[in-house]
Coordinates of N, CA and C in Angstrom, one line a residue:
Chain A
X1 N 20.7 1.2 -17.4 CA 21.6 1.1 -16.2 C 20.8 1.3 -14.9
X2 N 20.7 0.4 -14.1 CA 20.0 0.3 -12.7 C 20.8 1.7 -11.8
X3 N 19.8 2.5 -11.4 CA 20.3 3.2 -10.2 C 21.5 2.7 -9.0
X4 N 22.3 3.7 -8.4 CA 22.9 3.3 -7.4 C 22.9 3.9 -6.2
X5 N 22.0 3.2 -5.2 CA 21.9 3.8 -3.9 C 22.7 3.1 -3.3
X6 N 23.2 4.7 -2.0 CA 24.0 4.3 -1.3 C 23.2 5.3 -0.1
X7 N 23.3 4.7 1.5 CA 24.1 3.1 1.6 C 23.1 2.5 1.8
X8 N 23.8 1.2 1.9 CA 23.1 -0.3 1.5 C 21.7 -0.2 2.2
X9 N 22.8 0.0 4.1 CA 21.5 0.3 5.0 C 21.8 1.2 5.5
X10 N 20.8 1.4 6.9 CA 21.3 2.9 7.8 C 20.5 2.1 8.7
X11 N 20.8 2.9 10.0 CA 20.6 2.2 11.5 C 20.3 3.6 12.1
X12 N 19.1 4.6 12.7 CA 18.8 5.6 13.1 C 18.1 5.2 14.7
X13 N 18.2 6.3 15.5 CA 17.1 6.7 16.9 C 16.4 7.6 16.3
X14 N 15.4 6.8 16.7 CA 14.2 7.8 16.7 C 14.8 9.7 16.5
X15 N 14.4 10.2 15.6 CA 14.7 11.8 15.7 C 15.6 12.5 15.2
X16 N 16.6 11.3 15.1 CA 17.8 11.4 13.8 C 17.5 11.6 12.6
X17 N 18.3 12.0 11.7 CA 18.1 12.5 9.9 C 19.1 11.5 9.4
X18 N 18.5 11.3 8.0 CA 19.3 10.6 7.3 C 19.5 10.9 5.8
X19 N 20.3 10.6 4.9 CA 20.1 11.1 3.3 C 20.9 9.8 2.9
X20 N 19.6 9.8 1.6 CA 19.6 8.2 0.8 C 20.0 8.7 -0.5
X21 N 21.1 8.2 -1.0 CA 21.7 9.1 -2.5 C 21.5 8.0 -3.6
X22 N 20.6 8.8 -5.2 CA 20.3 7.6 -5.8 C 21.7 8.3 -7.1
X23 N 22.2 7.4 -7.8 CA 23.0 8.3 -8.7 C 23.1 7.3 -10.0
X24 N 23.0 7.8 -11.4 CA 22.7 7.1 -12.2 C 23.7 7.5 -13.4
X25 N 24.3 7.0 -14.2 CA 25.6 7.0 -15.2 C 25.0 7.7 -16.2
X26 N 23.7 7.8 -16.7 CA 22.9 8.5 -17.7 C 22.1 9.8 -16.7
X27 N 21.3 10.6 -17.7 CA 20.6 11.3 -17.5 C 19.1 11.0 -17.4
X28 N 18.5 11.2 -16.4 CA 17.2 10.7 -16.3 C 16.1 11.6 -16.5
X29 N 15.3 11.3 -17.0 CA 13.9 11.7 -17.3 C 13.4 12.2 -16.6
X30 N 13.0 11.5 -15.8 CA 12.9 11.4 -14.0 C 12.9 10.7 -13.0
X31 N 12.8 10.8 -11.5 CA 13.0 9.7 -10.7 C 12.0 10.1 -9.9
X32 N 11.9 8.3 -9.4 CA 10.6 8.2 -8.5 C 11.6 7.8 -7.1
X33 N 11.0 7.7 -5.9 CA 11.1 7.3 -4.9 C 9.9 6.4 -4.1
X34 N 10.2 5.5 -3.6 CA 9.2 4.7 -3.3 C 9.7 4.2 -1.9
X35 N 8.9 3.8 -1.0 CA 9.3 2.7 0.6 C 8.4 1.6 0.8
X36 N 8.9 1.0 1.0 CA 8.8 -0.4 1.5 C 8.9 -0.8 2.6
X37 N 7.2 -1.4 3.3 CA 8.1 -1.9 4.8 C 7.8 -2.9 4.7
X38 N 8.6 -3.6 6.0 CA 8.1 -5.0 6.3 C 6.6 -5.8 5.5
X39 N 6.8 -6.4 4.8 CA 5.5 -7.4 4.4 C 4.7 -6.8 3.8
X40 N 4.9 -5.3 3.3 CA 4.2 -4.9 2.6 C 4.4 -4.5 0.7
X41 N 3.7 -3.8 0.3 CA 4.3 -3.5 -1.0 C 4.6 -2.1 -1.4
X42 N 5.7 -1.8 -1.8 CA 5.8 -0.5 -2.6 C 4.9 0.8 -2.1
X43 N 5.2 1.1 -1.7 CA 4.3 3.2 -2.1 C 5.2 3.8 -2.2
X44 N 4.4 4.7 -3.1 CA 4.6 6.0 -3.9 C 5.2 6.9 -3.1
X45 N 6.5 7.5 -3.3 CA 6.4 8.8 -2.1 C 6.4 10.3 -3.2
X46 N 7.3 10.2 -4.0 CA 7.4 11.4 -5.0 C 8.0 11.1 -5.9
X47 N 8.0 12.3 -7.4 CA 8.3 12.0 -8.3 C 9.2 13.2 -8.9
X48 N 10.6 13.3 -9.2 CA 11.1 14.5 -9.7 C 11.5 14.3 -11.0
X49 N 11.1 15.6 -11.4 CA 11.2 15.9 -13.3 C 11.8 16.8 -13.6
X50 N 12.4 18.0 -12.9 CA 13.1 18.5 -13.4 C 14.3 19.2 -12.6
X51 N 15.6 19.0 -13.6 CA 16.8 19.3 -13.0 C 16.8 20.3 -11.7
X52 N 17.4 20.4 -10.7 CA 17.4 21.5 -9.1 C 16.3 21.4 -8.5
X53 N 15.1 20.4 -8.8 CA 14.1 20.2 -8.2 C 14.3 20.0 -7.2
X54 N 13.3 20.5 -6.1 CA 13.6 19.8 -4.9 C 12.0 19.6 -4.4
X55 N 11.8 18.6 -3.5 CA 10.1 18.9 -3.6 C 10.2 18.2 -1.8
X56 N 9.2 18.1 -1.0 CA 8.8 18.0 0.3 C 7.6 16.9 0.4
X57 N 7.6 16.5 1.3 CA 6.5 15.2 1.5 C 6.6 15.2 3.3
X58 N 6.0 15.9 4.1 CA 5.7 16.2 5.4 C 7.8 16.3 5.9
X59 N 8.2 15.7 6.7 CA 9.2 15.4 7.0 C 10.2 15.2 5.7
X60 N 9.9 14.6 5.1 CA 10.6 13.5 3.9 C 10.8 14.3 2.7
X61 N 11.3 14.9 2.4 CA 12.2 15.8 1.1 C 13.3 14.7 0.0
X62 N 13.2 15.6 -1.2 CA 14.0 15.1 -2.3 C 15.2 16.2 -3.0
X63 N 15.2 15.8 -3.8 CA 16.3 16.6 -4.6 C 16.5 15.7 -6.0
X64 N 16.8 16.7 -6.8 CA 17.3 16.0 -8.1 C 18.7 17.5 -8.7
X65 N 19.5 16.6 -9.2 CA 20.2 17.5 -9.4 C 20.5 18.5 -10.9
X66 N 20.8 19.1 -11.4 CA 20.3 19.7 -12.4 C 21.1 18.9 -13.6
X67 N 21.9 18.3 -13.3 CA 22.4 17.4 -14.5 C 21.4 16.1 -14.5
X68 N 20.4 15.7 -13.8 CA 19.3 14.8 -13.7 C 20.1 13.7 -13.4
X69 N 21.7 13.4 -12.9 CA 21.9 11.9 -12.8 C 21.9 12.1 -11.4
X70 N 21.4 12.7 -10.1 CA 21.7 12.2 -8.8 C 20.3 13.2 -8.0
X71 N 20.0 11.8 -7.5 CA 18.8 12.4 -6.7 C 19.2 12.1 -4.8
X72 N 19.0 12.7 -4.2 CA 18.8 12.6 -2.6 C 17.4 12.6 -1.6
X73 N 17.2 11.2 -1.3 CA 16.3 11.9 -0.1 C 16.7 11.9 1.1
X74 N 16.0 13.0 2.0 CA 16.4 13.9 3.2 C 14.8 12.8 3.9
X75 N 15.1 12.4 4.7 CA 14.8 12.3 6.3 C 15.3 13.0 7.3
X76 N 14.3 13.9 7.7 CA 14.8 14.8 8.9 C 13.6 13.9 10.3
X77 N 14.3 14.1 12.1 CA 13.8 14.1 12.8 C 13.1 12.7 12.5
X78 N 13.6 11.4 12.4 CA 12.9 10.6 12.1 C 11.8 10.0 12.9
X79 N 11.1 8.9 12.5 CA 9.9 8.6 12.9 C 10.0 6.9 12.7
X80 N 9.9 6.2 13.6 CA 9.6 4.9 13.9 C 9.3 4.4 12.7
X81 N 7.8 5.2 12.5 CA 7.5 4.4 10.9 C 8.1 4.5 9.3
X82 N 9.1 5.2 9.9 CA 9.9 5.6 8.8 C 10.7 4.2 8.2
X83 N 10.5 3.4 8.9 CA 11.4 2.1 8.9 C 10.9 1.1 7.3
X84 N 11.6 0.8 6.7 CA 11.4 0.0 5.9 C 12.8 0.3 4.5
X85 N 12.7 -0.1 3.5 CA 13.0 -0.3 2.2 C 12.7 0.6 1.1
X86 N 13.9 2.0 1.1 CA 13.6 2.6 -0.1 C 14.6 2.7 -1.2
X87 N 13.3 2.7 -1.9 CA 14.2 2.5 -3.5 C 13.5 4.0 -4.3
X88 N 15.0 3.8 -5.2 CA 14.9 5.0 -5.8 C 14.5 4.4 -7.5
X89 N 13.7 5.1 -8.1 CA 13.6 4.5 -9.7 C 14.0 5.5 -10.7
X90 N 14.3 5.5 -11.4 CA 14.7 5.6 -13.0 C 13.9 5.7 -13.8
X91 N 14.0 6.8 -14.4 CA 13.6 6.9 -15.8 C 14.5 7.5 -17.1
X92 N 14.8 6.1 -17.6 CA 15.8 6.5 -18.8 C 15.0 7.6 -19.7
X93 N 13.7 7.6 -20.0 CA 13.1 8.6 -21.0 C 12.4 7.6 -21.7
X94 N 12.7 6.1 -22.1 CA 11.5 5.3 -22.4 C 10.3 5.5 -21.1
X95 N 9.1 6.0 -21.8 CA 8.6 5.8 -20.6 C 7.5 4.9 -20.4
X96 N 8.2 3.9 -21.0 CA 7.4 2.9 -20.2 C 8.2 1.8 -19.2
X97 N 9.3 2.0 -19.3 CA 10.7 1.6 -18.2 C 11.1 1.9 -17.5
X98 N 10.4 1.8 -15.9 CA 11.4 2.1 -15.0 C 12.4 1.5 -14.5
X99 N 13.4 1.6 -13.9 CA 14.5 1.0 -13.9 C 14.8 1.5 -12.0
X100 N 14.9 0.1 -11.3 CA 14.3 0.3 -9.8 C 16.4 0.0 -9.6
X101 N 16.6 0.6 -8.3 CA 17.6 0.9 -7.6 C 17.6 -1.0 -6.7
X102 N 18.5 -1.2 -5.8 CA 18.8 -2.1 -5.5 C 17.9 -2.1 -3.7
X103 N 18.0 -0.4 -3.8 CA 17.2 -0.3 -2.3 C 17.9 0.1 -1.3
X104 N 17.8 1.0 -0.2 CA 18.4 1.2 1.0 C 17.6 1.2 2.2
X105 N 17.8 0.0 3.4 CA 17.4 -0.5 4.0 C 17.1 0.5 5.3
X106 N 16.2 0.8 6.0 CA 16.5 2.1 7.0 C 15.5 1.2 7.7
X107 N 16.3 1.8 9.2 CA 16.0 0.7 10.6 C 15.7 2.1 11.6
X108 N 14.5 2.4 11.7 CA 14.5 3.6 13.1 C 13.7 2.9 14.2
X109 N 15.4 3.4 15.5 CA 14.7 2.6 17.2 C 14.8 3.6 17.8
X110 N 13.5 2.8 19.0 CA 13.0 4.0 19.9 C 14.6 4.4 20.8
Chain B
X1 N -12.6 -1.4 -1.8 CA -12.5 0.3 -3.2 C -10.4 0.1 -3.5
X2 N -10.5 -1.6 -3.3 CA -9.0 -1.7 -3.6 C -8.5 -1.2 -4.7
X3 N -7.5 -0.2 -5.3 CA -7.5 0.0 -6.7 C -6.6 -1.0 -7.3
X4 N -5.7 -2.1 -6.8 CA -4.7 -3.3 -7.6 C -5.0 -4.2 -6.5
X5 N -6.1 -5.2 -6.9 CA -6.0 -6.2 -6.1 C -5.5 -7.8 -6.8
X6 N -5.0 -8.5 -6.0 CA -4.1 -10.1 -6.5 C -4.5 -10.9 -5.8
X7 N -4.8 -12.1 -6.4 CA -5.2 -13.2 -5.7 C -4.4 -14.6 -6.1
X8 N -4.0 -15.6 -5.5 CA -3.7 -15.7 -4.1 C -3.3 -14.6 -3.8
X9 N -3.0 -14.2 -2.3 CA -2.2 -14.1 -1.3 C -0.9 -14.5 -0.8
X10 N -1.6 -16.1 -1.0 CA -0.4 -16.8 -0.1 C -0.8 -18.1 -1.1
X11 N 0.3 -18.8 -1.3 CA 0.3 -20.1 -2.4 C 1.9 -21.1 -2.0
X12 N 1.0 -22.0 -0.9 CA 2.4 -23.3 -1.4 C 1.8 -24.4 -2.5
X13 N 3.2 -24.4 -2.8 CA 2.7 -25.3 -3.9 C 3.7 -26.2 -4.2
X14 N 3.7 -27.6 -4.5 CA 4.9 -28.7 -4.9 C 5.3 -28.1 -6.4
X15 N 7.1 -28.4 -6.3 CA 7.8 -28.3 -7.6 C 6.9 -29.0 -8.7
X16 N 6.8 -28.4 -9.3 CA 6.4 -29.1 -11.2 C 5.0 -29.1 -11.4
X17 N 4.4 -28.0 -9.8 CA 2.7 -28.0 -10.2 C 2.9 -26.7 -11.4
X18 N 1.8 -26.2 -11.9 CA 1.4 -25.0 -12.9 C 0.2 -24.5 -11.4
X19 N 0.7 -23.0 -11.6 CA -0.1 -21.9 -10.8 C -0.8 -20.6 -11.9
X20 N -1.4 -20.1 -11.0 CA -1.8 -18.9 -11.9 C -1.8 -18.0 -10.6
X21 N -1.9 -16.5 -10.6 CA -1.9 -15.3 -10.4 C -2.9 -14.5 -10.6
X22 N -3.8 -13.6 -10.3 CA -4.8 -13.1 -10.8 C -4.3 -11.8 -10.6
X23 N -4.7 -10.9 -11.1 CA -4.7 -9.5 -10.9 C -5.6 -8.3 -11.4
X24 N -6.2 -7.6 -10.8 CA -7.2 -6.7 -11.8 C -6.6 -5.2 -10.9
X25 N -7.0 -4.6 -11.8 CA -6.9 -3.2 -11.4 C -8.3 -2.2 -11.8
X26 N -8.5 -1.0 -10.8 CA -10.0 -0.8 -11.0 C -9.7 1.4 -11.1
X27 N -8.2 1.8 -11.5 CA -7.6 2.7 -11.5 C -8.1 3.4 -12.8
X28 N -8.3 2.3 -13.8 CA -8.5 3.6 -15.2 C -7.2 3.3 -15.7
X29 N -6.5 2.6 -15.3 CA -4.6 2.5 -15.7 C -4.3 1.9 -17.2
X30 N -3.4 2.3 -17.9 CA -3.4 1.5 -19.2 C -2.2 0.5 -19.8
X31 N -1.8 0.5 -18.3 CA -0.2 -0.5 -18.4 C -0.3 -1.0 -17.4
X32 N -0.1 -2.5 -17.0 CA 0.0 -3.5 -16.0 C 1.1 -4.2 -16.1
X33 N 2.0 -4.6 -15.1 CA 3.2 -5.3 -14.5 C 3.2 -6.2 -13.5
X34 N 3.8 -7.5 -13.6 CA 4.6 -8.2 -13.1 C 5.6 -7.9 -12.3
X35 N 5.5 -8.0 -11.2 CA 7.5 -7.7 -10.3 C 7.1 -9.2 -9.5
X36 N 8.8 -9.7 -9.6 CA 8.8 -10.5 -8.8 C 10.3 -9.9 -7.5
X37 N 9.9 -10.3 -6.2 CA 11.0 -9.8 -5.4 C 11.7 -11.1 -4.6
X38 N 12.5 -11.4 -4.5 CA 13.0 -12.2 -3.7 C 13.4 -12.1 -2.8
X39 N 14.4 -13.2 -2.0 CA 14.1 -13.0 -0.4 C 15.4 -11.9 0.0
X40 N 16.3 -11.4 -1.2 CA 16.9 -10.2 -0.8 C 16.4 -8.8 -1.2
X41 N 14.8 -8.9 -1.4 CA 14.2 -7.6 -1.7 C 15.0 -7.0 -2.8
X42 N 15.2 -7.4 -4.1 CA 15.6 -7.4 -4.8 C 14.0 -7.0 -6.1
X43 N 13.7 -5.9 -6.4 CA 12.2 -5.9 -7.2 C 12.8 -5.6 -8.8
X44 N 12.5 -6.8 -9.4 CA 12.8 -7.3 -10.9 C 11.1 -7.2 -11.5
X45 N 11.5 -6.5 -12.8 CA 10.3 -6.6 -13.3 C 10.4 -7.9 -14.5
X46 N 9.2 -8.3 -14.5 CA 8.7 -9.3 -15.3 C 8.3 -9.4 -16.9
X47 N 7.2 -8.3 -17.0 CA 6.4 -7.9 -18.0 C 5.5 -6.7 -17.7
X48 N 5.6 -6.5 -18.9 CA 4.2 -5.1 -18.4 C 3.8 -5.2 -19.7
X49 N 2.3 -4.5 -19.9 CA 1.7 -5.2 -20.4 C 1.0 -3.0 -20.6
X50 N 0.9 -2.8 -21.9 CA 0.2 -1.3 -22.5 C -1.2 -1.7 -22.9
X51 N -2.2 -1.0 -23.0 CA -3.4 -1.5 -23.6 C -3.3 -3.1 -23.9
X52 N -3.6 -4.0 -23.6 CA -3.1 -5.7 -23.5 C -2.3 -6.2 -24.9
X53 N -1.4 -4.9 -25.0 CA -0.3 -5.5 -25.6 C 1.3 -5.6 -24.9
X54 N 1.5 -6.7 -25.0 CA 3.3 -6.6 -24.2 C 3.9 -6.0 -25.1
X55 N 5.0 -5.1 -24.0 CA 6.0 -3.8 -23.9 C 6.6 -4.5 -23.7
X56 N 7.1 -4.7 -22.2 CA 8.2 -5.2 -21.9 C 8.1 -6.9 -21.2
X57 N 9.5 -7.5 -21.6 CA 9.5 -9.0 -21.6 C 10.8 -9.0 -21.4
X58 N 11.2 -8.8 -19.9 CA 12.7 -9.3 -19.6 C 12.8 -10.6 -19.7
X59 N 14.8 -10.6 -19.0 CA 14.3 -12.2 -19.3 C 14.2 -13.2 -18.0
X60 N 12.9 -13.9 -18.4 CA 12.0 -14.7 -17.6 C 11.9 -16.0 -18.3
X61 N 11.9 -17.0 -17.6 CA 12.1 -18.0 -17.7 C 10.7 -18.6 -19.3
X62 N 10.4 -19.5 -20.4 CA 8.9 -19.5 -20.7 C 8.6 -20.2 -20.1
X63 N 8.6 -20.7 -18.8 CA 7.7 -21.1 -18.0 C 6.5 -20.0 -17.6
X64 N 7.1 -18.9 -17.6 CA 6.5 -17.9 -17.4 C 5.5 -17.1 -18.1
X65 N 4.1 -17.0 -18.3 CA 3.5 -16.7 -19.7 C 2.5 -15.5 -18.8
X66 N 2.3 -14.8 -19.0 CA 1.7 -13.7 -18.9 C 0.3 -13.3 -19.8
X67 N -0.9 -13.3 -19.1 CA -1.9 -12.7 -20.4 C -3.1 -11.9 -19.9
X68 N -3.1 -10.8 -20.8 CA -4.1 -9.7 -20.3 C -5.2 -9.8 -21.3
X69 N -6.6 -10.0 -20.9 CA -7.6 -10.3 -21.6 C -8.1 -8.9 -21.7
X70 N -8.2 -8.1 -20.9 CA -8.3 -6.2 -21.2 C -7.4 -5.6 -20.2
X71 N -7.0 -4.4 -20.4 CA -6.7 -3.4 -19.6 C -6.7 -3.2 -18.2
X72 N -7.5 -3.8 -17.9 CA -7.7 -4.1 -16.4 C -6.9 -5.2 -15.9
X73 N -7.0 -6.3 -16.1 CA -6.6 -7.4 -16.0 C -5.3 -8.1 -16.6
X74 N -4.4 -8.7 -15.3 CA -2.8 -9.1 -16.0 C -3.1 -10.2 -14.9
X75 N -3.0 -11.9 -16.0 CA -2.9 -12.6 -15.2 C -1.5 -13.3 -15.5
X76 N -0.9 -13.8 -14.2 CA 0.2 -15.2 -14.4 C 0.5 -16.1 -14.3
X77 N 0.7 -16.8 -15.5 CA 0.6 -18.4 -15.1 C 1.8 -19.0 -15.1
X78 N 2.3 -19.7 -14.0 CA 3.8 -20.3 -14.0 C 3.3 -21.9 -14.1
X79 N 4.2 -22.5 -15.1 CA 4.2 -23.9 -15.7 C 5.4 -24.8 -15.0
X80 N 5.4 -25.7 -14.5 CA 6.6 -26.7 -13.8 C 7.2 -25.8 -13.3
X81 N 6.4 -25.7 -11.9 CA 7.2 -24.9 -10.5 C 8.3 -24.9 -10.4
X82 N 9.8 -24.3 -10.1 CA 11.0 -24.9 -9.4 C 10.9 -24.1 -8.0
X83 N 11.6 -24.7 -7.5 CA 12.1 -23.7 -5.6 C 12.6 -22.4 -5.8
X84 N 13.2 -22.1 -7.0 CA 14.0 -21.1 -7.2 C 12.7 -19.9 -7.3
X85 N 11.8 -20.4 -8.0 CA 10.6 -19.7 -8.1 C 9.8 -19.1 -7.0
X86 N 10.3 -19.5 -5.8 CA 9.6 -19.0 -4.3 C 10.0 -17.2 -4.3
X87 N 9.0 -16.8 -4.2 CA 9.0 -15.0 -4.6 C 8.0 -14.5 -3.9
X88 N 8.1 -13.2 -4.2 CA 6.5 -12.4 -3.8 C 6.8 -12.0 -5.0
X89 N 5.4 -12.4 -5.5 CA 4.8 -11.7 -6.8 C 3.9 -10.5 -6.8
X90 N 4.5 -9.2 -7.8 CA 3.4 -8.2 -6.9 C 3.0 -7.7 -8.8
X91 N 2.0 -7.4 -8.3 CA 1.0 -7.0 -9.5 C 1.3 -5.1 -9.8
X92 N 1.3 -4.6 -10.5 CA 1.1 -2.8 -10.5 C 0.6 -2.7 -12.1
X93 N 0.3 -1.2 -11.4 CA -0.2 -0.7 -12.8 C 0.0 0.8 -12.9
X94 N -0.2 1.9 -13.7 CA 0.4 2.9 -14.0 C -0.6 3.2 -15.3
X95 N -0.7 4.9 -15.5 CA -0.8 5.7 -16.6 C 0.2 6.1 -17.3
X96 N 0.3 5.6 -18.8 CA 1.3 6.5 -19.5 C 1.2 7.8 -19.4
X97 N 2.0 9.2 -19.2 CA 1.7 10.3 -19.5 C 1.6 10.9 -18.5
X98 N 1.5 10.1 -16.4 CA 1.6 10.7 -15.6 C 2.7 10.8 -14.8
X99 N 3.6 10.5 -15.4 CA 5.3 9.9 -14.7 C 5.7 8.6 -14.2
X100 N 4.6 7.9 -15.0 CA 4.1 6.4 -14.7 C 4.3 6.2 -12.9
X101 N 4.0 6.9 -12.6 CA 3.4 6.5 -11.1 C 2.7 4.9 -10.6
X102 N 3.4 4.3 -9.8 CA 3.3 2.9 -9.9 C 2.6 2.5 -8.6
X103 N 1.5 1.9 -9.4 CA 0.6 2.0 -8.0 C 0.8 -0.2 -7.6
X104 N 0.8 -0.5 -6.7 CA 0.8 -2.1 -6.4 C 0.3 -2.5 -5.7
X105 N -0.3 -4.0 -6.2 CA -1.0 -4.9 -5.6 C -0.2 -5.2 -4.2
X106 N -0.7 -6.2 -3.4 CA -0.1 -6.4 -2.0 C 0.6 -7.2 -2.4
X107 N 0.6 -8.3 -3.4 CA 1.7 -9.3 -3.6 C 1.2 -10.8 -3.4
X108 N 2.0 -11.4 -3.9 CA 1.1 -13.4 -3.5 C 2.6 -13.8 -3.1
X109 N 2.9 -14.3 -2.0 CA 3.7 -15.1 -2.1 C 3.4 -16.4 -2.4
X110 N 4.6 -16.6 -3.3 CA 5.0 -18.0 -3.5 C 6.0 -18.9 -2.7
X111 N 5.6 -20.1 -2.5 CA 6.4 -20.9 -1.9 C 6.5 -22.3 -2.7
X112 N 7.6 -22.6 -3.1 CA 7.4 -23.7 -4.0 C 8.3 -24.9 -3.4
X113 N 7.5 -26.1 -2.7 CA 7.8 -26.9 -1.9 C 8.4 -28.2 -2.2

């Protein structure tokens, strides 16, 4: 079952916060988070494995929750280049399957 | 010191030609992938490929044939182009056993004219 992020998009100023919620019908293994900008491909941002996790990436924080089906990421004080295409992934516990989210679109203007 | 590089880049090409894809990875990685994304950024995976054996084979058209001659290397060859086929093709690769951390190529767009 594909992840479900919400929302679709977000529209930010510069310095605003945002939270990207991934939520999944099963229990996951773990989840990745990844962004995407314009014309580029995929990077890695983090990876959570276990339930109440919460982990940091300069500005950019996660969460997983202890039942493993809902993860959040926190953008605090945003940042111009924060702008692109994040997707959240899945891990049913096959692990050679991830299972990628649909994506949530984030737009930050000066 | 690219560690997933793909070549083309960029590829127009008339409906009903056959293309290929290259991809090599220079990571140490032991699983290689296919994603194709379309123009609603939509990332579908294709095949992945474990020590150059296929794992996974959604479903993809068999126009679509995929082959990894080692570990390193996942090439794709598409047979009688359609329009529908116009994508970014992006290459990745990953280690079993590190939370499969997905590292990716920059992508080839296709344009099928």
């Amino acid at each position: 079952q594909q992840p479900v992020q919400s929302p679709q998009a977000v529209i930010l100023r510069e310095g605003e916060d945002a939270v990207i919620n991934c939520s999944s019908s099963k229990a996951l293994y773990s989840v990745h988070w990844y962004r995407q900008k314009h014309g580029e491909a995929p990077v890695f941002l983090m990876i959570l494995l276990k339930g109440g996790e919460q982990k940091g990436h300069e500005k950019i924080s996660a969460s997983f929750n202890e039942k493993k089906q809902q993860s959040s990421l926190y953008l605090t004080a945003s940042q111009l280049s924060y702008s692109g295409t994040y997707f959240c992934v899945g891990n049913a516990g096959n692990n050679r399957k991830l299972i990628w989210g649909l994506g949530t679109s984030l737009a930050v203007n000066p | 010191d690219t560690a997933v590089s793909q070549t083309p880049k960029y590829l127009v090409t008339q409906m009903g030609n056959d293309k290929s894809i290259k991809c090599e990875q220079n990571l140490g990685h032991d699983t290689m992938y296919w994603y194709k994304q379309d123009s609603k950024k939509f990332l579908k995976i294709m095949f992945s490929y474990n020590n150059k054996e296929l794992i996974i084979n959604e479903t993809v058209p068999n126009r679509f044939s995929p082959k990894s001659p080692d570990k390193a290397h996942l090439n794709l060859h598409i047979n009688s182009l359609e329009l529908g086929d116009s994508a970014v093709y992006f290459c990745a690769s990953s280690q079993a056993g590190t939370g499969n951390t997905i590292y990716f190529g920059e992508g080839s767009w296709l344009t099928v004219v």
